[in-house]
Amino acid sequence: MENRSHNVLIIGGGVAGMTAAKVLDGFGVHVHLIEKTDHLGGKALDWACMATDTCQYCSACLCAELVNQMKLLDNAKVYLDSAVTGFKPIDSGYQVTIQNKRQTVIHVQAVLIATGLKIFDPSEVDFYEYNHAGVMTTAELNEIFKEERLKDILPETGSPRIAFIQCVGSRNRELGLDYCSQVCCKVAIRQATKVLHQIPNASITFFHIDLQNFGKIFRTQVGNIDHRIKMVQGIPARILPSTDQEGLAVIQEDPENKKRTALHFDKIILAVGMRADHDNLRLFKDMELPVDEWGFLMAENSSVGKGIYAIGTVTGPTDILTSCEQGKKAALNIIKGLDMEPPEPKKYTIAVIGGGRDGYKTAAAMVQEGYSVVLLDEDNHDAPDHEGITTFRKSRLTGVSGVFGDFHISAKNEGHKWDADVSAMIIASGSRKKPLSRDGFEPFENSVMTFSDFVQKYPNNHDQIPANITFLLDHEAPEWKANAGEVLSKAMTLQKQGKYVTIIMKKMLVNGLNGQRKYDQARKAGIQFLRAASSPRITAGKGKGTINIQIKETTLPPEITLDIPCDLLVVPEMIQPSPENKRLAGILGQMIDEEGFLQSPNTRHRLTGSPRRGVFFTGSCHDETDDQDLDLEIDSIKASLRSLFSGHIQADNPATIHEAKCARCLTCLRACPHGAIILRGQFQPIIVEEACFGCGVCVSACPSNAISQQDEKKGINSDHPMSKVVVFACERSAYLAEMSIKGEKAGYKEDVQVIPVRCASSLDIRSILDPFLKGAEKVLVAACHEGNCRSMVGTRLADTRIKLARRNTGITESELAFRTIAANEPEKMFQLIHLAKSGKAG
Amino acid sequence: MSHTSLVFNSPFFDTLNQKERDDNIAECLTCGICVSRCTWYDGEGGPNPRQMVRMAQLGLDDLLAQNPMIWDCMVCNHCTEACPMGITMGEVIRKARSLKMAEDLIPQDIRDGIKRRLETGDVNGFTKTDFIETIDWLNEEIKDENDDPKALIPYDQQGARYLYLPNPRELGMNVMHLTAMARLFYAFGEPWTMSSRHTDVTNWGYFIGDDDITRTMALQVVEAAEDLGIKTLVLSECGHAFVVLRKLLHELIGRKPGFNVMSIVELTLEMAEKGAIKLNRETHPYPIIYHDPCNLGRKSGVFEVPRRLLSMVCREVVELHPNRQNAVCCGGGGGLLQDSTSLKKRMISGKAKADQIRVAGAKHVATACLSCHRQLTELSKEYKLEVKVDTVAALAEEAL
Ligand code: SF4
Ligand code: SF4
Ligand code: SF4
Ligand code: SF4
Ligand code: SF4
């Protein structure tokens, strides 16, 4: 065994472990990746693609891509079907015994635990009729989607009635699972969306406690579907077996009629939660790791012991993207723990755009990493000057040019301009608080104040705080998790000081592993929570309290109007995207999402990245982030920067412009989705290798055929005759899906030639038509789902080009087809190819 | 349209928010789980468990205490069996019924029964003379069949080992059950007795949630039993009596009574298992459904004893689905059956039970509570289930 290199053990081959392995591998660290099953991918690999016509941003397909990337690592050794059976601290780290068919003993300097978790098994409780064929979990529905069988499991006629029941095995203290599993609301909403896409007349009822409606793009997704499904607050925990043709039933309240009635369904989907995998507890005990009462590892800044780190769902419910970020962060921590020299950070200047909490925190973190920082504060936040940070206050960003490693930014500061050369940029410009609209509160507006005003007016002196205080959440828009957290903490403090606190809400966001507990404790302490079924109305106080708030309450009989005597109504300001975002996005060549936050929701670049290498986003300018999220994002950016500056993220098959052929039309400059083309002199476009993603968009766009890539369109334009059916498959989606088509189906390959392409849009019309000249009868171009293309525009470009090709040649859609697909949709890929072969490609 | 005001720390809220964890009304998560689990649905009326818990949580004492829902509730705890916060509906309802302002809504029959029980020791006003006349008459009948004097029903026998405490129905409409129990005791071969001083296993104080009345009624039993110096008090098959006299007695009267408490089903099983009696399972050569009385099952945790006994006296015990911890109430619990105006309601509240029995398919049903027994019989008639309902102990007697 080589002693000189650094050895790191990663236990668990899911997304978290694989991401860390990839980053560590880049640094030349020798990774030993242990996986207990016979394949990498973990739980995330089981999840189906949720795309409808467009990507739903579930990020499951990233896992399939990661699995493929593991094959390409230079310094990683993967042990499948393996377990750690021995663990012993030694001088230089740990001696670990790995058991599979053989026993291997290795010495490592650091250990990363990413063993994941388990999905709750509804047969643990006996009231969900889980044995009944009509009842399945969200995990099983996933399988159905993967197998493209949704229509097979639902009745053919009429409108299938489907219920989703949330929080199955979560938020339940009696089951010892008193935390919110965080992801199941998102999973179920996306599944419901996908069901409706495939079966538009399906009638869906969504039973929930508090829809955890937070996070980038999710509010928009909920808004797109909530009027098409029936949302019911309250989750059934009894399913009546069907006695006749009516199907399974659950009982729902009908408060208007003072009754409770049975509703019938064809399918009931249980949104199962996550629980710790107790199989690992022994190992954790041997390793003397801190485990919480649920069985999750208690990681502090991803560390659980000397040289031992833990990430992903072994530390608590976590989504795929967050697990990946944690993987990056832990990799950086490991690198630092191994005392590997950073590549002269002083050389690099990082621009941080935005003052305020996000900007200052980010800037300080970058200085700590050793980078020089230019901080551009659009306002005039009064944060202290920090050594190593050059702050420009009241400055507006006016231009950005250049590429990663060599950006040139210009800004305006009260009339005069300044500019700077920076290596990378982090946008941390924050969000805005919407001023409180007092409509409907008059003439009592004096008794209404915003949360910020409240905190400011009564910083400490609780004697002055009135006795009865009511908080109003979700007042004009969905609450942000940060608001909910803030209000809960404040309410608890007030309650301890003897105040009577009421919280009016539509839902409670119970974010994080301890969110539910905090909410439980608040209720136990006697804070009253009301679920508003109407907007609150304020009237004059009737004795107790100076004002009286009236609402209808969801859980009370509808004829009751509840009076809440109180002295002060406190309303947290809604958070909204900064109006500046659009301008900023324009300057950066980036997108805003549907709500107006910076950064496209495309999961290929989230959480913090962008299609433009070296441009990052963090904080509430791009997503709903609390302090914990922000820390993670900053850490992940630190990891990405260190990888970038160490030259690990290498240009993947970069393109080059043959200047002799170049007509200097600058088509490529406009076309490059990654901002990798700059001008030399005034007119000569050149491609900067470090910034190029190798997507080939420019290659197909160049009217002079002046651009080429090293590994030129694998197999296209060769002189060989082609098969009857030719499939051009994007190598990030369709090609990966094709590779995972199961063995027993391999026969489909006859007469089919599958050609991987960099990006569907790297195909120009000539290449698309070429197979027809060489004997092919059918051509299928399979690209990423809209919204999932790493190069953003690929799907649309390819689609347009194919339409054009058909129009120009008269080739029909059944001969030349275009389809979108994700890496985790092998069955769909199989069906597409099958259809193409059988002549029904259109 | 009515207005009501949120109240912090209402008296009711405070009584229900005493424990470190669980049963804390303040902790209701408004998850709605209980709403889906009450067995009274698809018909008029019935309780809405979450609304009841929430009224208590929000200090809406008047609204709850004066709500007919608290009297529709069968106090069966099926709803909160799956409550993620461990709230128990029975606690909430009993405390709500005990509130001063809840008094007006107590059903007249229950009010009268309690009065009679406190005055005469029997809920039907059955006096000592009535009792002696009945037993003497029964003994006449017994003599015709069995000339062994030990077969007679003994009463007021000092120092007997067992004191059998019957359900009032056994001294009225259902004396056949009492003679059957007498035959069981005869078979056990140990000295037993009844008490002319106290003849009633029921305790309706429990229904109205009044701890004082419940205690007074329980003490009537305890004193009578202690005076006779018996070793074991044997309860007739009665769910709520089991809870009061077997589960809560010690806590309720604040001391350990001078005797053990068992139900007749437990005693019969014990006798059968130690071989003191022989049971013939071919007496009932058909499958029999077992219905878990809520008070015996979910609330007291007695699931297997009656099943074991039943399995010794018939070909097969058929389970309803769901059963045991998640069993469905017969629809007559919580005092509903004791209210003579409730028949129409009980046929709604019991529909879920009727459905269960129909799906199970068998034509015989056994249970271990005489109230359930009556309700199930009425359900069978209403829903044309055509099942014969018996108590487990009665079936055991037949199998002697
Ligand atoms: S394309 Fe990927 S991210 Fe988009 S919905 Fe499908 S699996 Fe999810
Ligand atoms: S509230 Fe939390 S636990 Fe419940 S379904 Fe939603 S994400 Fe899962
Ligand atoms: S290959 Fe793609 S990323 Fe590279 S220069 Fe061309 S368009 Fe830009
Ligand atoms: S009848 Fe039973 S299930 Fe219904 S509310 Fe009362 S205790 Fe709950
Ligand atoms: S099940 Fe429990 S926590 Fe849920 S609404 Fe009912 S009483 Fe409240």
mmCIF file of N, CA and C in Angstrom, chain B residues 258-322:
data_model
loop_
_atom_site.group_PDB
_atom_site.id
_atom_site.type_symbol
_atom_site.label_atom_id
_atom_site.label_comp_id
_atom_site.label_asym_id
_atom_site.label_seq_id
_atom_site.Cartn_x
_atom_site.Cartn_y
_atom_site.Cartn_z
ATOM 1 N N GLY B 258 -59.054 -5.126 50.168
ATOM 2 C CA GLY B 258 -58.666 -6.375 50.825
ATOM 3 C C GLY B 258 -58.999 -7.614 50.026
ATOM 4 N N PHE B 259 -58.992 -7.519 48.741
ATOM 5 C CA PHE B 259 -59.305 -8.692 47.895
ATOM 6 C C PHE B 259 -58.732 -8.461 46.506
ATOM 7 N N ASN B 260 -58.656 -9.524 45.738
ATOM 8 C CA ASN B 260 -58.257 -9.424 44.325
ATOM 9 C C ASN B 260 -59.463 -9.159 43.473
ATOM 10 N N VAL B 261 -59.208 -8.640 42.285
ATOM 11 C CA VAL B 261 -60.315 -8.453 41.347
ATOM 12 C C VAL B 261 -59.995 -9.200 40.053
ATOM 13 N N MET B 262 -60.983 -9.925 39.572
ATOM 14 C CA MET B 262 -60.819 -10.651 38.304
ATOM 15 C C MET B 262 -62.131 -10.578 37.558
ATOM 16 N N SER B 263 -62.055 -10.742 36.272
ATOM 17 C CA SER B 263 -63.326 -10.858 35.559
ATOM 18 C C SER B 263 -63.656 -12.339 35.456
ATOM 19 N N ILE B 264 -64.907 -12.623 35.239
ATOM 20 C CA ILE B 264 -65.330 -14.025 35.148
ATOM 21 C C ILE B 264 -64.601 -14.728 34.005
ATOM 22 N N VAL B 265 -64.275 -13.952 32.974
ATOM 23 C CA VAL B 265 -63.563 -14.557 31.845
ATOM 24 C C VAL B 265 -62.157 -14.974 32.273
ATOM 25 N N GLU B 266 -61.502 -14.095 32.995
ATOM 26 C CA GLU B 266 -60.149 -14.423 33.472
ATOM 27 C C GLU B 266 -60.180 -15.647 34.374
ATOM 28 N N LEU B 267 -61.177 -15.663 35.279
ATOM 29 C CA LEU B 267 -61.253 -16.778 36.223
ATOM 30 C C LEU B 267 -61.530 -18.086 35.488
ATOM 31 N N THR B 268 -62.445 -18.033 34.536
ATOM 32 C CA THR B 268 -62.788 -19.260 33.811
ATOM 33 C C THR B 268 -61.566 -19.785 33.055
ATOM 34 N N LEU B 269 -60.836 -18.859 32.437
ATOM 35 C CA LEU B 269 -59.650 -19.297 31.696
ATOM 36 C C LEU B 269 -58.644 -19.951 32.652
ATOM 37 N N GLU B 270 -58.476 -19.312 33.806
ATOM 38 C CA GLU B 270 -57.530 -19.853 34.778
ATOM 39 C C GLU B 270 -57.926 -21.274 35.172
ATOM 40 N N MET B 271 -59.221 -21.459 35.429
ATOM 41 C CA MET B 271 -59.731 -22.770 35.816
ATOM 42 C C MET B 271 -59.516 -23.785 34.703
ATOM 43 N N ALA B 272 -59.782 -23.346 33.503
ATOM 44 C CA ALA B 272 -59.649 -24.267 32.363
ATOM 45 C C ALA B 272 -58.182 -24.623 32.155
ATOM 46 N N GLU B 273 -57.315 -23.666 32.305
ATOM 47 C CA GLU B 273 -55.905 -23.932 32.025
ATOM 48 C C GLU B 273 -55.261 -24.786 33.105
ATOM 49 N N LYS B 274 -55.782 -24.665 34.338
ATOM 50 C CA LYS B 274 -55.180 -25.540 35.351
ATOM 51 C C LYS B 274 -55.933 -26.865 35.436
ATOM 52 N N GLY B 275 -56.930 -27.033 34.563
ATOM 53 C CA GLY B 275 -57.601 -28.322 34.451
ATOM 54 C C GLY B 275 -58.739 -28.517 35.435
ATOM 55 N N ALA B 276 -59.101 -27.469 36.165
ATOM 56 C CA ALA B 276 -60.206 -27.597 37.112
ATOM 57 C C ALA B 276 -61.534 -27.828 36.389
ATOM 58 N N ILE B 277 -61.641 -27.311 35.197
ATOM 59 C CA ILE B 277 -62.837 -27.600 34.386
ATOM 60 C C ILE B 277 -62.378 -28.087 33.023
ATOM 61 N N LYS B 278 -63.221 -28.824 32.385
ATOM 62 C CA LYS B 278 -62.920 -29.328 31.042
ATOM 63 C C LYS B 278 -63.885 -28.655 30.080
ATOM 64 N N LEU B 279 -63.333 -28.129 29.023
ATOM 65 C CA LEU B 279 -64.183 -27.461 28.040
ATOM 66 C C LEU B 279 -64.132 -28.239 26.736
ATOM 67 N N ASN B 280 -65.268 -28.290 26.074
ATOM 68 C CA ASN B 280 -65.355 -29.053 24.833
ATOM 69 C C ASN B 280 -65.514 -28.093 23.660
ATOM 70 N N ARG B 281 -64.508 -28.034 22.837
ATOM 71 C CA ARG B 281 -64.582 -27.059 21.748
ATOM 72 C C ARG B 281 -65.596 -27.479 20.688
ATOM 73 N N GLU B 282 -66.006 -28.751 20.697
ATOM 74 C CA GLU B 282 -66.991 -29.196 19.707
ATOM 75 C C GLU B 282 -68.415 -28.794 20.081
ATOM 76 N N THR B 283 -68.551 -28.211 21.286
ATOM 77 C CA THR B 283 -69.882 -27.703 21.638
ATOM 78 C C THR B 283 -70.320 -26.661 20.609
ATOM 79 N N HIS B 284 -69.348 -25.902 20.123
ATOM 80 C CA HIS B 284 -69.662 -24.878 19.112
ATOM 81 C C HIS B 284 -68.826 -25.181 17.888
ATOM 82 N N PRO B 285 -69.299 -26.102 17.071
ATOM 83 C CA PRO B 285 -68.448 -26.576 15.963
ATOM 84 C C PRO B 285 -68.467 -25.615 14.784
ATOM 85 N N TYR B 286 -68.298 -24.357 15.068
ATOM 86 C CA TYR B 286 -68.307 -23.360 13.988
ATOM 87 C C TYR B 286 -67.388 -22.209 14.387
ATOM 88 N N PRO B 287 -67.008 -21.392 13.447
ATOM 89 C CA PRO B 287 -66.147 -20.248 13.779
ATOM 90 C C PRO B 287 -66.939 -19.158 14.489
ATOM 91 N N ILE B 288 -66.283 -18.520 15.439
ATOM 92 C CA ILE B 288 -66.928 -17.430 16.173
ATOM 93 C C ILE B 288 -66.037 -16.179 16.118
ATOM 94 N N ILE B 289 -66.715 -15.096 15.806
ATOM 95 C CA ILE B 289 -66.003 -13.817 15.747
ATOM 96 C C ILE B 289 -65.810 -13.292 17.166
ATOM 97 N N TYR B 290 -64.644 -12.734 17.440
ATOM 98 C CA TYR B 290 -64.478 -12.082 18.749
ATOM 99 C C TYR B 290 -64.463 -10.570 18.583
ATOM 100 N N HIS B 291 -65.295 -9.908 19.350
ATOM 101 C CA HIS B 291 -65.316 -8.438 19.374
ATOM 102 C C HIS B 291 -64.633 -7.955 20.646
ATOM 103 N N ASP B 292 -63.607 -7.095 20.501
ATOM 104 C CA ASP B 292 -62.901 -6.525 21.656
ATOM 105 C C ASP B 292 -63.719 -5.399 22.258
ATOM 106 N N PRO B 293 -64.201 -5.535 23.490
ATOM 107 C CA PRO B 293 -64.823 -4.360 24.127
ATOM 108 C C PRO B 293 -63.732 -3.315 24.367
ATOM 109 N N CYS B 294 -64.032 -2.051 24.072
ATOM 110 C CA CYS B 294 -62.980 -1.017 24.177
ATOM 111 C C CYS B 294 -62.403 -0.934 25.580
ATOM 112 N N ASN B 295 -63.316 -1.050 26.573
ATOM 113 C CA ASN B 295 -62.835 -0.885 27.944
ATOM 114 C C ASN B 295 -61.909 -2.013 28.353
ATOM 115 N N LEU B 296 -62.209 -3.192 27.889
ATOM 116 C CA LEU B 296 -61.401 -4.344 28.253
ATOM 117 C C LEU B 296 -60.114 -4.376 27.430
ATOM 118 N N GLY B 297 -60.277 -4.115 26.135
ATOM 119 C CA GLY B 297 -59.148 -4.229 25.209
ATOM 120 C C GLY B 297 -58.273 -2.991 25.243
ATOM 121 N N ARG B 298 -58.594 -2.051 24.372
ATOM 122 C CA ARG B 298 -57.732 -0.880 24.219
ATOM 123 C C ARG B 298 -57.424 -0.195 25.548
ATOM 124 N N LYS B 299 -58.455 -0.070 26.413
ATOM 125 C CA LYS B 299 -58.225 0.742 27.610
ATOM 126 C C LYS B 299 -57.576 -0.045 28.735
ATOM 127 N N SER B 300 -57.733 -1.374 28.741
ATOM 128 C CA SER B 300 -57.143 -2.136 29.841
ATOM 129 C C SER B 300 -56.091 -3.126 29.355
ATOM 130 N N GLY B 301 -55.961 -3.240 28.069
ATOM 131 C CA GLY B 301 -54.900 -4.103 27.536
ATOM 132 C C GLY B 301 -55.207 -5.591 27.607
ATOM 133 N N VAL B 302 -56.475 -5.961 27.819
ATOM 134 C CA VAL B 302 -56.812 -7.388 27.873
ATOM 135 C C VAL B 302 -57.284 -7.833 26.489
ATOM 136 N N PHE B 303 -56.406 -8.439 25.760
ATOM 137 C CA PHE B 303 -56.738 -8.878 24.406
ATOM 138 C C PHE B 303 -56.765 -10.395 24.302
ATOM 139 N N GLU B 304 -55.801 -11.033 24.939
ATOM 140 C CA GLU B 304 -55.604 -12.455 24.673
ATOM 141 C C GLU B 304 -56.453 -13.364 25.558
ATOM 142 N N VAL B 305 -56.738 -12.923 26.793
ATOM 143 C CA VAL B 305 -57.467 -13.789 27.716
ATOM 144 C C VAL B 305 -58.797 -14.262 27.119
ATOM 145 N N PRO B 306 -59.669 -13.354 26.713
ATOM 146 C CA PRO B 306 -60.937 -13.838 26.152
ATOM 147 C C PRO B 306 -60.743 -14.669 24.884
ATOM 148 N N ARG B 307 -59.737 -14.332 24.090
ATOM 149 C CA ARG B 307 -59.500 -15.112 22.872
ATOM 150 C C ARG B 307 -59.088 -16.530 23.215
ATOM 151 N N ARG B 308 -58.219 -16.632 24.230
ATOM 152 C CA ARG B 308 -57.758 -17.975 24.610
ATOM 153 C C ARG B 308 -58.915 -18.824 25.080
ATOM 154 N N LEU B 309 -59.761 -18.200 25.898
ATOM 155 C CA LEU B 309 -60.902 -18.953 26.402
ATOM 156 C C LEU B 309 -61.830 -19.333 25.246
ATOM 157 N N LEU B 310 -62.077 -18.374 24.396
ATOM 158 C CA LEU B 310 -62.982 -18.629 23.267
ATOM 159 C C LEU B 310 -62.446 -19.749 22.383
ATOM 160 N N SER B 311 -61.129 -19.762 22.196
ATOM 161 C CA SER B 311 -60.560 -20.776 21.308
ATOM 162 C C SER B 311 -60.711 -22.170 21.908
ATOM 163 N N MET B 312 -60.970 -22.249 23.227
ATOM 164 C CA MET B 312 -61.153 -23.554 23.852
ATOM 165 C C MET B 312 -62.571 -24.054 23.717
ATOM 166 N N VAL B 313 -63.475 -23.189 23.275
ATOM 167 C CA VAL B 313 -64.880 -23.597 23.277
ATOM 168 C C VAL B 313 -65.523 -23.541 21.897
ATOM 169 N N CYS B 314 -64.734 -23.267 20.890
ATOM 170 C CA CYS B 314 -65.336 -23.278 19.564
ATOM 171 C C CYS B 314 -64.293 -23.714 18.556
ATOM 172 N N ARG B 315 -64.728 -23.920 17.334
ATOM 173 C CA ARG B 315 -63.818 -24.455 16.333
ATOM 174 C C ARG B 315 -62.718 -23.458 15.974
ATOM 175 N N GLU B 316 -63.098 -22.181 15.862
ATOM 176 C CA GLU B 316 -62.108 -21.212 15.391
ATOM 177 C C GLU B 316 -62.505 -19.807 15.840
ATOM 178 N N VAL B 317 -61.514 -19.038 16.257
ATOM 179 C CA VAL B 317 -61.799 -17.646 16.603
ATOM 180 C C VAL B 317 -61.537 -16.790 15.362
ATOM 181 N N VAL B 318 -62.557 -16.072 14.968
ATOM 182 C CA VAL B 318 -62.414 -15.234 13.774
ATOM 183 C C VAL B 318 -62.115 -13.808 14.212
ATOM 184 N N GLU B 319 -61.127 -13.206 13.588
ATOM 185 C CA GLU B 319 -60.767 -11.842 13.946
ATOM 186 C C GLU B 319 -61.505 -10.848 13.060
ATOM 187 N N LEU B 320 -61.921 -9.776 13.678
ATOM 188 C CA LEU B 320 -62.441 -8.666 12.890
ATOM 189 C C LEU B 320 -61.237 -7.845 12.449
ATOM 190 N N HIS B 321 -61.444 -7.032 11.494
ATOM 191 C CA HIS B 321 -60.323 -6.245 11.019
ATOM 192 C C HIS B 321 -60.716 -4.774 10.984
ATOM 193 N N PRO B 322 -60.057 -3.895 11.695
ATOM 194 C CA PRO B 322 -58.929 -4.132 12.611
ATOM 195 C C PRO B 322 -59.401 -4.635 13.957
#
